[in-house]
Coordinates of C-alpha atoms and ligand atoms in Angstrom, one line a residue:
X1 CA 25.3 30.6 2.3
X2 CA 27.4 32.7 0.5
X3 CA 30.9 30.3 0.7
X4 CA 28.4 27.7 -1.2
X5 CA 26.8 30.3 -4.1
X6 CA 30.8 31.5 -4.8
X7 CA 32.6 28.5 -4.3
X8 CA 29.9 25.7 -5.7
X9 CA 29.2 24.5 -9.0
X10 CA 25.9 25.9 -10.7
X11 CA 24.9 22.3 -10.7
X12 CA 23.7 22.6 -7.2
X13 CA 20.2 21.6 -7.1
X14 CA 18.6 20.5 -3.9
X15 CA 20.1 23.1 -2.1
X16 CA 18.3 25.8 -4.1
X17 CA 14.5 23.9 -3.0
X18 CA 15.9 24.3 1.1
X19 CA 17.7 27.2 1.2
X20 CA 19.2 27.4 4.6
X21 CA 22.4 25.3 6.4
X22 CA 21.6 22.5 8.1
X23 CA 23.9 21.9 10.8
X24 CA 22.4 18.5 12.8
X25 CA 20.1 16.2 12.2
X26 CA 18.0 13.4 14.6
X27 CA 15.6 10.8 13.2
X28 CA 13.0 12.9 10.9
X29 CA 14.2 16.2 12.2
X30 CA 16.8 18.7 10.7
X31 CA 18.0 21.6 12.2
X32 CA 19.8 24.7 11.2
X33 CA 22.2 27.0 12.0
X34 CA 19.5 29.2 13.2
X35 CA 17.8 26.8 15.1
X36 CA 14.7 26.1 12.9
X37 CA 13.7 22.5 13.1
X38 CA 12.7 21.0 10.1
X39 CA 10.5 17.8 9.7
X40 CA 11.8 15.8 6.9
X41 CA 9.9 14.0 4.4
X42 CA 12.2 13.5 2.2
X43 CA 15.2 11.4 3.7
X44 CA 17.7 11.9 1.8
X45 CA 16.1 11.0 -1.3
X46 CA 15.0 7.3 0.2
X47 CA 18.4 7.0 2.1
X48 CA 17.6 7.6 5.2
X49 CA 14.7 4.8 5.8
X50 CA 16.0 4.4 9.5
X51 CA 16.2 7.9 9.8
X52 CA 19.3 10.5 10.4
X53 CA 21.8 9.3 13.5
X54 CA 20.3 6.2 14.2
X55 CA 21.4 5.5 17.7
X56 CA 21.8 2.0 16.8
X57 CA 24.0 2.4 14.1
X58 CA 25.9 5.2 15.7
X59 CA 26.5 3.0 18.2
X60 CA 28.2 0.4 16.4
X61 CA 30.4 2.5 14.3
X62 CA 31.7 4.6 17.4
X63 CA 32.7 1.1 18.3
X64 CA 34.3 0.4 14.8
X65 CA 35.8 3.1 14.5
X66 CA 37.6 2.9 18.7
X67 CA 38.1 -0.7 17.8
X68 CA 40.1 0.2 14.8
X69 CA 37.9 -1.8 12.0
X70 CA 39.1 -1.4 8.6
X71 CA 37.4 1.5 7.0
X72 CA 38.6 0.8 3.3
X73 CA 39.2 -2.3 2.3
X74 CA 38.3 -2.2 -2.0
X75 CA 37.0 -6.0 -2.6
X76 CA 39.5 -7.7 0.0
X77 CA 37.5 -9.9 2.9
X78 CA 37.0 -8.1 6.3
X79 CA 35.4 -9.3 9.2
X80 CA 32.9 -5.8 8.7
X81 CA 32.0 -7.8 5.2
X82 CA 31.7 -10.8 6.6
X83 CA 29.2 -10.0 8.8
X84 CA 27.0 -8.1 6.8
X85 CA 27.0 -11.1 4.5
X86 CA 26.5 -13.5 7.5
X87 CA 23.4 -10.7 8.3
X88 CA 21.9 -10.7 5.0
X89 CA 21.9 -14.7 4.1
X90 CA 20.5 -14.9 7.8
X91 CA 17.6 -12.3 7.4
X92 CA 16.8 -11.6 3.8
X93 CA 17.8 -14.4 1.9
X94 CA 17.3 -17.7 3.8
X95 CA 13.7 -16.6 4.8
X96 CA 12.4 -16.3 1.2
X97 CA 14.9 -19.5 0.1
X98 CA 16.6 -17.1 -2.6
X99 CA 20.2 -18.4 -3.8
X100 CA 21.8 -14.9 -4.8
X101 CA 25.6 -14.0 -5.1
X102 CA 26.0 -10.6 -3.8
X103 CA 28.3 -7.9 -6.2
X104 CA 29.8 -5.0 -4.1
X105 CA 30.7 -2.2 -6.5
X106 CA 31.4 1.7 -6.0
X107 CA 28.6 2.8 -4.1
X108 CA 26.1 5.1 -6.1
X109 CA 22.6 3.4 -7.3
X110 CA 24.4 3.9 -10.6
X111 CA 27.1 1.8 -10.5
X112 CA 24.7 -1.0 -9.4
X113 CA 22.4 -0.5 -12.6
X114 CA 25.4 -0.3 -15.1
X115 CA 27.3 -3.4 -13.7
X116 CA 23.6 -5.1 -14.0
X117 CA 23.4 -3.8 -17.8
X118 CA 26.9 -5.2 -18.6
X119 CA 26.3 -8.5 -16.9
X120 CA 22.9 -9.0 -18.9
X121 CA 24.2 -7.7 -22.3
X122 CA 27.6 -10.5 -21.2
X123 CA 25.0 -13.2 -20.5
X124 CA 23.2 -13.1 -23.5
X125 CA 25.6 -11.7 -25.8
X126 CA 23.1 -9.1 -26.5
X127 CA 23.1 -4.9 -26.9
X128 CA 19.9 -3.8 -26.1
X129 CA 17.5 -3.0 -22.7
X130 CA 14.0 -2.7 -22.5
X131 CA 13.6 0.4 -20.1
X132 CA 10.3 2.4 -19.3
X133 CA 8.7 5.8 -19.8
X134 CA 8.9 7.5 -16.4
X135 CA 11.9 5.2 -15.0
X136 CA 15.1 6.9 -13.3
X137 CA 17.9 4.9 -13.1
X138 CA 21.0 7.6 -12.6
X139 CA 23.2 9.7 -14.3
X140 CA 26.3 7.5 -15.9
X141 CA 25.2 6.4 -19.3
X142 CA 24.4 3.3 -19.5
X143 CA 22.2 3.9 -16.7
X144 CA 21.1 7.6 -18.1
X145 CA 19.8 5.5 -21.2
X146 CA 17.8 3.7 -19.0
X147 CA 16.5 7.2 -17.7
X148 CA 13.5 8.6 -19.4
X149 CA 13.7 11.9 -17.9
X150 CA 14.9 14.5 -21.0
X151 CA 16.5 17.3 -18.6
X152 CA 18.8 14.5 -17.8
X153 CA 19.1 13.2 -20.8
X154 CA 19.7 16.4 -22.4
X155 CA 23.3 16.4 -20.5
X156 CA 24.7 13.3 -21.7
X157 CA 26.5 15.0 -24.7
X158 CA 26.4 11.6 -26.7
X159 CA 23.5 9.5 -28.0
X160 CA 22.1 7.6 -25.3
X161 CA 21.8 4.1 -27.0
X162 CA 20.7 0.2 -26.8
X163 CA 17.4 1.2 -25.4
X164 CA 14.2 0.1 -26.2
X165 CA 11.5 2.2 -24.1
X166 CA 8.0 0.9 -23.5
X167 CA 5.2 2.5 -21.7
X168 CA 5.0 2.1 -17.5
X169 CA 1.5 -0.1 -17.1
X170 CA 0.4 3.2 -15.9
X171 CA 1.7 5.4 -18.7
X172 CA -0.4 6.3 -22.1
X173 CA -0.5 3.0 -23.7
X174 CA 0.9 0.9 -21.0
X175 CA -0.7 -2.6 -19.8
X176 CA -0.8 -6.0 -21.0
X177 CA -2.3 -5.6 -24.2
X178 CA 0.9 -3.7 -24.5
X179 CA 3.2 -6.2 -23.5
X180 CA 1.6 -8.5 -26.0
X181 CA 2.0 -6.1 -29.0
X182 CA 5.7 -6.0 -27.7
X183 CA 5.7 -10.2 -28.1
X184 CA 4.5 -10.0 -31.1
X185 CA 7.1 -7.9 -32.5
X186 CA 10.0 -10.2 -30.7
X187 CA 8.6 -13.0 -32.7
X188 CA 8.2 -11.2 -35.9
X189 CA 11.5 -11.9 -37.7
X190 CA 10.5 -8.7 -39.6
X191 CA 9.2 -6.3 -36.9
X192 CA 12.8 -4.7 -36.7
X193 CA 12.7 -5.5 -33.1
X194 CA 15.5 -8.0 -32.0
X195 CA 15.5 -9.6 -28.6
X196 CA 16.7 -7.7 -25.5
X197 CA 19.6 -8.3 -23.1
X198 CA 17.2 -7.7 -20.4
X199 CA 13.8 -5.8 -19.4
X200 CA 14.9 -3.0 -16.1
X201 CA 11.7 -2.5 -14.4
X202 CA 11.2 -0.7 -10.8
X203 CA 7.7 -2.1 -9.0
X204 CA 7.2 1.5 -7.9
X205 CA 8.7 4.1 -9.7
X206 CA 9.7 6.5 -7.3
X207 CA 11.6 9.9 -9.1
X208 CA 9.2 9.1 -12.1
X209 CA 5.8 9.9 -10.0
X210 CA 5.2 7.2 -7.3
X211 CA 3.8 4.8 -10.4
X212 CA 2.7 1.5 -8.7
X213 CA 2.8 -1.5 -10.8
X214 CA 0.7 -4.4 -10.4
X215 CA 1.8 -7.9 -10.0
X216 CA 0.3 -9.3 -13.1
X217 CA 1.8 -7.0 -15.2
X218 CA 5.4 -7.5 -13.4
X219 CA 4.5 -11.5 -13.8
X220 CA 3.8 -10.9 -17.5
X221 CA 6.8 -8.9 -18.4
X222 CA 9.2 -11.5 -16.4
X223 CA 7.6 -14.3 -18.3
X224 CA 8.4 -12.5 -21.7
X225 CA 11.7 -11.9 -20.6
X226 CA 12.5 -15.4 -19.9
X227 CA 10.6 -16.5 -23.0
X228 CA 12.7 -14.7 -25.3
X229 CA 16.1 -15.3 -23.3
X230 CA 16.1 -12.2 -21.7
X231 CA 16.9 -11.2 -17.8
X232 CA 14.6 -9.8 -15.5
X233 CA 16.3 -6.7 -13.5
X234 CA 14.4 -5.0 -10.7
X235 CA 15.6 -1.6 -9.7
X236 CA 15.0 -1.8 -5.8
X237 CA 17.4 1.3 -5.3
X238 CA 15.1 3.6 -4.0
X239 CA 11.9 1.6 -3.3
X240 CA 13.9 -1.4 -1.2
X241 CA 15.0 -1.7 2.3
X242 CA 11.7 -1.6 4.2
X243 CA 10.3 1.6 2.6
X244 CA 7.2 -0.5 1.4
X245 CA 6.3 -2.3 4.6
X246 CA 8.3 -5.1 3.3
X247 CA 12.2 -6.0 2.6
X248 CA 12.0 -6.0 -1.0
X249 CA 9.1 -4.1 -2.8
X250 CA 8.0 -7.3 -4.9
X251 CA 7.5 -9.5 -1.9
X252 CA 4.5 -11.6 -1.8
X253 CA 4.4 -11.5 -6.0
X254 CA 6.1 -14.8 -6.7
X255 CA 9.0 -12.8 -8.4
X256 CA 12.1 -14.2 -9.1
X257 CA 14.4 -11.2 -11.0
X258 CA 17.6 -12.3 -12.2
X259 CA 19.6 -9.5 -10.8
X260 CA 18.0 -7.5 -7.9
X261 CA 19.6 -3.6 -8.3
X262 CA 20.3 -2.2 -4.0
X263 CA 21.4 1.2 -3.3
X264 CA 20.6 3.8 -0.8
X265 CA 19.0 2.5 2.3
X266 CA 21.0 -0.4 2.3
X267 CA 23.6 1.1 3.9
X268 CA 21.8 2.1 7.0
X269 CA 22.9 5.8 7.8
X270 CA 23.5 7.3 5.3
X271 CA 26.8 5.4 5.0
X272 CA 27.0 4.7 0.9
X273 CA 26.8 1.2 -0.3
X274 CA 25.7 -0.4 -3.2
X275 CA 24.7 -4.2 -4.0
X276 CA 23.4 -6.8 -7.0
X277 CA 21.7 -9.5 -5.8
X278 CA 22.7 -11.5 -9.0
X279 CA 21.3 -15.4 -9.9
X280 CA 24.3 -17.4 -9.6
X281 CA 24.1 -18.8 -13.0
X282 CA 24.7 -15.3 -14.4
X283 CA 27.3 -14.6 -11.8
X284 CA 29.5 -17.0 -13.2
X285 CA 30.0 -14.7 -16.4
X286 CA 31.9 -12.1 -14.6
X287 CA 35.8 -12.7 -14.5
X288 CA 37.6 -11.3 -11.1
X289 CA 37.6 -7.6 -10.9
X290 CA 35.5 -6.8 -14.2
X291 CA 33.9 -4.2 -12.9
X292 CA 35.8 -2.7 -9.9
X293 CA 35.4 0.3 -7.8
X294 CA 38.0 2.1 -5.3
X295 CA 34.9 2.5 -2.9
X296 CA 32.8 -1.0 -3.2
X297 CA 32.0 -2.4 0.1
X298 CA 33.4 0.3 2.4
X299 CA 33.9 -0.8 5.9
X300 CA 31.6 1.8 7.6
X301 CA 28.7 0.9 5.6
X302 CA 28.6 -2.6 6.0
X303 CA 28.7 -2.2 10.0
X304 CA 25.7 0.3 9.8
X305 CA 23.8 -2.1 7.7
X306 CA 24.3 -4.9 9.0
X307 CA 23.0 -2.8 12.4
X308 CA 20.0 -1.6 9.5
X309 CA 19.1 -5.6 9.0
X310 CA 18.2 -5.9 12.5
X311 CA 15.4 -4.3 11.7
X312 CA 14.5 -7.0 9.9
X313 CA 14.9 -9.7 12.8
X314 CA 10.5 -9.3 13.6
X315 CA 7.7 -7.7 12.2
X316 CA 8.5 -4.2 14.7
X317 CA 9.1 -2.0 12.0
X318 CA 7.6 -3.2 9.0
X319 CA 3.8 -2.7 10.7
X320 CA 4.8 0.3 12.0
X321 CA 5.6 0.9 8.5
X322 CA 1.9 -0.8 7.1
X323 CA 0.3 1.7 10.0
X324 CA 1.7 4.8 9.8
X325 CA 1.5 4.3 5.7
X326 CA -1.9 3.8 6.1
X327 CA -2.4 6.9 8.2
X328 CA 0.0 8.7 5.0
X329 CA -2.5 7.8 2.5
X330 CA -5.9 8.4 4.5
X331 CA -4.3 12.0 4.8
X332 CA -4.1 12.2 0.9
X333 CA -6.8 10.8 0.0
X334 CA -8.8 13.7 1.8
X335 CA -6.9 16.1 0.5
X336 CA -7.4 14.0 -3.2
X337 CA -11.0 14.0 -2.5
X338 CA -11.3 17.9 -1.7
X339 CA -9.3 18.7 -4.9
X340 CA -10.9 16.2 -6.8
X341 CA -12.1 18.5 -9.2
X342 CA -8.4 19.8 -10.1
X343 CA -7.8 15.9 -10.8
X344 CA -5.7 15.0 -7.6
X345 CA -4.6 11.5 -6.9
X346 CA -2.9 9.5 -4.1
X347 CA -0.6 6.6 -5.4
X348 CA 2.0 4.9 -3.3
X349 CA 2.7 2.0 -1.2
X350 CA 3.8 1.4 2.6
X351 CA 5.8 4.8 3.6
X352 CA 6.4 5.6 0.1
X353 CA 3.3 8.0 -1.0
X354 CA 2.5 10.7 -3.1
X355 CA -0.3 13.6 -3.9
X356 CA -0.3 14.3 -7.6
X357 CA -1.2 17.8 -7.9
X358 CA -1.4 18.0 -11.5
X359 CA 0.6 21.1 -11.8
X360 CA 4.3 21.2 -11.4
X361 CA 4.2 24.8 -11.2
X362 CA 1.5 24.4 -7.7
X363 CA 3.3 21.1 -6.6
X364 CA 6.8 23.8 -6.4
X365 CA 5.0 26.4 -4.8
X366 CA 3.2 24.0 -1.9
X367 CA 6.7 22.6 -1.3
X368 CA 8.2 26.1 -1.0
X369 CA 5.5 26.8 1.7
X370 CA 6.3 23.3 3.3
X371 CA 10.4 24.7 3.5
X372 CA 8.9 28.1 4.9
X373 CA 7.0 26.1 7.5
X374 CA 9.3 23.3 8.3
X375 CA 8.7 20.4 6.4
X376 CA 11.3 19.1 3.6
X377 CA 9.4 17.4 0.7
X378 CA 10.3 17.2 -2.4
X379 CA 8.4 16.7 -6.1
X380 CA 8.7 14.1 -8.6
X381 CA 7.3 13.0 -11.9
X382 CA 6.9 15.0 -15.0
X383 CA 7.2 18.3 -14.4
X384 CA 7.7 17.9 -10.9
X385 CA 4.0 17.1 -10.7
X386 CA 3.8 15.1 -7.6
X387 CA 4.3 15.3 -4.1
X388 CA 6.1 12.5 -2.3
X389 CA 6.5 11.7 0.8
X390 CA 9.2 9.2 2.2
X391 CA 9.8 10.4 6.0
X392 CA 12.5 8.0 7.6
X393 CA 10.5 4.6 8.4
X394 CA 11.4 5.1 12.2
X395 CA 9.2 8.9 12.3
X396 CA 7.6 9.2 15.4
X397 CA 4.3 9.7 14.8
X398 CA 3.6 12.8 16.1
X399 CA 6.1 14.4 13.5
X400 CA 4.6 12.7 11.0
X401 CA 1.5 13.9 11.5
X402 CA 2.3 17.8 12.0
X403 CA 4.1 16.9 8.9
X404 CA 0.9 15.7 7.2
X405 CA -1.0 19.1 8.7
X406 CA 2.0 21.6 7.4
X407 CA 1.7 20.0 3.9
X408 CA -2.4 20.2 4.3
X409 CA -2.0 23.6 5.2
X410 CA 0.2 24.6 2.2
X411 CA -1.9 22.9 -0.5
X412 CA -5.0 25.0 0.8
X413 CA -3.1 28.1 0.7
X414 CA -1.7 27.3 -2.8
X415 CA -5.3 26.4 -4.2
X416 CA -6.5 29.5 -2.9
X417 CA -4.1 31.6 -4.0
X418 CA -4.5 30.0 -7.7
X419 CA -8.7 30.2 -7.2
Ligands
PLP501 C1 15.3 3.7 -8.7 C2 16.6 4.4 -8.7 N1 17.6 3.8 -9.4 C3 18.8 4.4 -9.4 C4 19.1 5.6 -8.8 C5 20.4 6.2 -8.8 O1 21.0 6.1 -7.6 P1 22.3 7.1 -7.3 O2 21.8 8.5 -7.2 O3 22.8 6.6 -5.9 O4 23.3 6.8 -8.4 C6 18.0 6.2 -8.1 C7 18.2 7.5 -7.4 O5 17.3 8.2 -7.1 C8 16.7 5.6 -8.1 O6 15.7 6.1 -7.4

């Protein structure tokens, strides 16, 4: 380890939570150089939803690869691209009859949020964003204003601007009577609060806690958006791809975002790619190469997931996902129930759940223990409060549950430790 400590910036984070080199990696398991397995319930930060090496996809890109596909192509057409496209009008968008345009930029979650900020603010000729307390939308600054987190905030250097923040519907002063306060002001010439470009919601917000909005609250702030001109992003960079037991997150809530934010899982194996879904009235506002990107639509990603969106082709995976999410937050919620008195709570949706332990300080501790005993999890929310869990959607069971009993086990030594 010590090559990485000399030789790699300070900024280093992750590393310092699993301190150890891992050298391969299969489905929910890592390995070290040593030889510890490690179950992982963390995924590469929602990347890996058909876990690491998918045979699948490694098949296909061997094949790619021997076959001499074009790896790096920036925007021009490839047959890789087409397909993908072909795969995703066939199994994502035809299905629920949604008329996107697809925008390929450089492929970081990021990217995909900024170039949805500058298409809303060019659509409506407007500056500012509605954004919410508790919402993480990356680290370049247009998105970072969209961030509510002040440790990353704190780095920007410059004021992070154009952002109006609102409460989650699960925060302090969150909900609809909220969101009707907020109308009010829009149609208050002298509220000093002018109309947005657009409101940048994610259904579950996943680095801010595992906060799971409802429906009618999601209905309620699209309505207002369109009443008042404004678009209706959804960020499903971390909670999309399947993690939720369905494609997109908002499925089955009669949703219809203007620009749909993809990142992460999209690209199958780990293989970066990023991807607006964008209403192709508001598509027509960008001029050709606007908002470029050496990297956007790299040939290796779009050949593992197009392999990803066979998935997609039954219902295989996404009961598996409904099941073994169930099992996830039965687990909790006995472990909620035992610590109720310390305030515990379960929250969370498909294979996307979380324990929140209250205390950042405990919730660091358990997942030290979890590291010690082979399990990678990581915490989230304020103060690094909460424990989620997002093992690969393809984890065999029987790692997901010693995976549930290692993180059992290091709660109840934590809490008795702290008794
Ligand atoms: C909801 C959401 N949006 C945006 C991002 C930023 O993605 P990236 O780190 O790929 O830039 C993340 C990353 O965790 C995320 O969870």
């Amino acid at each position: 380890m010590e090559v990485f400590e000399q030789w790699e910036s300070n900024i280093r984070g992750y590393c310092r939570s699993f301190p150890t080199v891992f050298a391969s990696a299969k489905n929910a398991r890592q390995v070290d150089e040593q030889g510890k397995s490690y179950i992982d319930f963390f995924a590469g930060a929602g990347v890996l939803n058909f876990g690491h090496n998918n045979e699948r996809m490694k098949k296909a890109l061997v094949n790619f690869i021997e076959a001499d596909g074009v790896a790096h192509s920036l925007d021009m057409y490839t047959t890789a691209k087409r397909d993908f496209i072909e795969k995703f009008v066939d199994t994502v968008l035809k299905p629920r009859q949604l008329n996107y345009k697809m925008q390929f930029m450089g492929p970081t979650g990021t990217n995909a949020v900024e170039a949805a900020l500058k298409l809303a603010r060019r659509v409506t000729g407007r500056q500012s964003i509605v954004a919410f307390s508790h919402g993480f939308h990356g680290m370049t600054l247009g998105s970072l204003a969209c961030t509510a987190n002040d440790y990353f905030r704190q780095a920007a250097g410059v004021p992070l601007d154009h952002v109006i923040r609102l409460p989650f519907e699960s925060a302090p002063g969150g909900g609809l009577d909220n969101l009707a306060e907020h109308e009010r002001a829009l149609e208050d010439p002298s509220s000093g609060v002018a109309a947005p470009a657009a409101y940048l919601i994610e259904v579950i917000q996943a680095e801010g806690g595992v906060n799971v909005a409802t429906e009618r609250w999601l209905k309620e702030l699209q309505r207002i958006a369109h009443a008042h001109g404004a678009l209706f992003i959804v960020d499903e960079i971390q909670v999309g791809c399947g993690r939720t037991g369905t494609y997109f997150s908002f499925d089955e809530m009669d949703l219809s975002p203007d620009i749909v934010c993809l990142a992460k899982g999209i690209g199958g194996f780990g293989t970066p790619l990023a991807m607006n879904l964008i209403k192709p009235e508001h598509d027509q506002h960008w001029s050709p190469g606007e908002h470029t990107g050496t990297f956007r639509g790299q040939g290796f990603s779009f050949v593992a997931g197009r392999e990803a969106l066979t998935y997609f082709d039954d219902d295989a995976l996404m009961s598996e996902v409904k099941e073994k999410g169930a099992l996830m937050a039965e687990h909790l919620d006995k472990l909620a129930k035992r610590y109720a008195g310390q305030g515990f709570a379960v929250r969370g949706k498909g294979m996307m759940q979380a324990l929140d332990v209250v205390d950042g300080g405990k919730a660091k501790q358990m997942a030290a223990v979890c590291f010690e005993n082979g399990l990678l999890i990581g915490p989230c929310g304020s103060g690094g409060r909460v424990l989620k869990l997002i093992p690969p959607l393809t984890i065999p069971e029987a790692d997901l549950k010693e995976g549930l009993a290692i993180l059992e086990d290091a709660i109840g030594r934590v809490m008795e430790e702290a008794a």
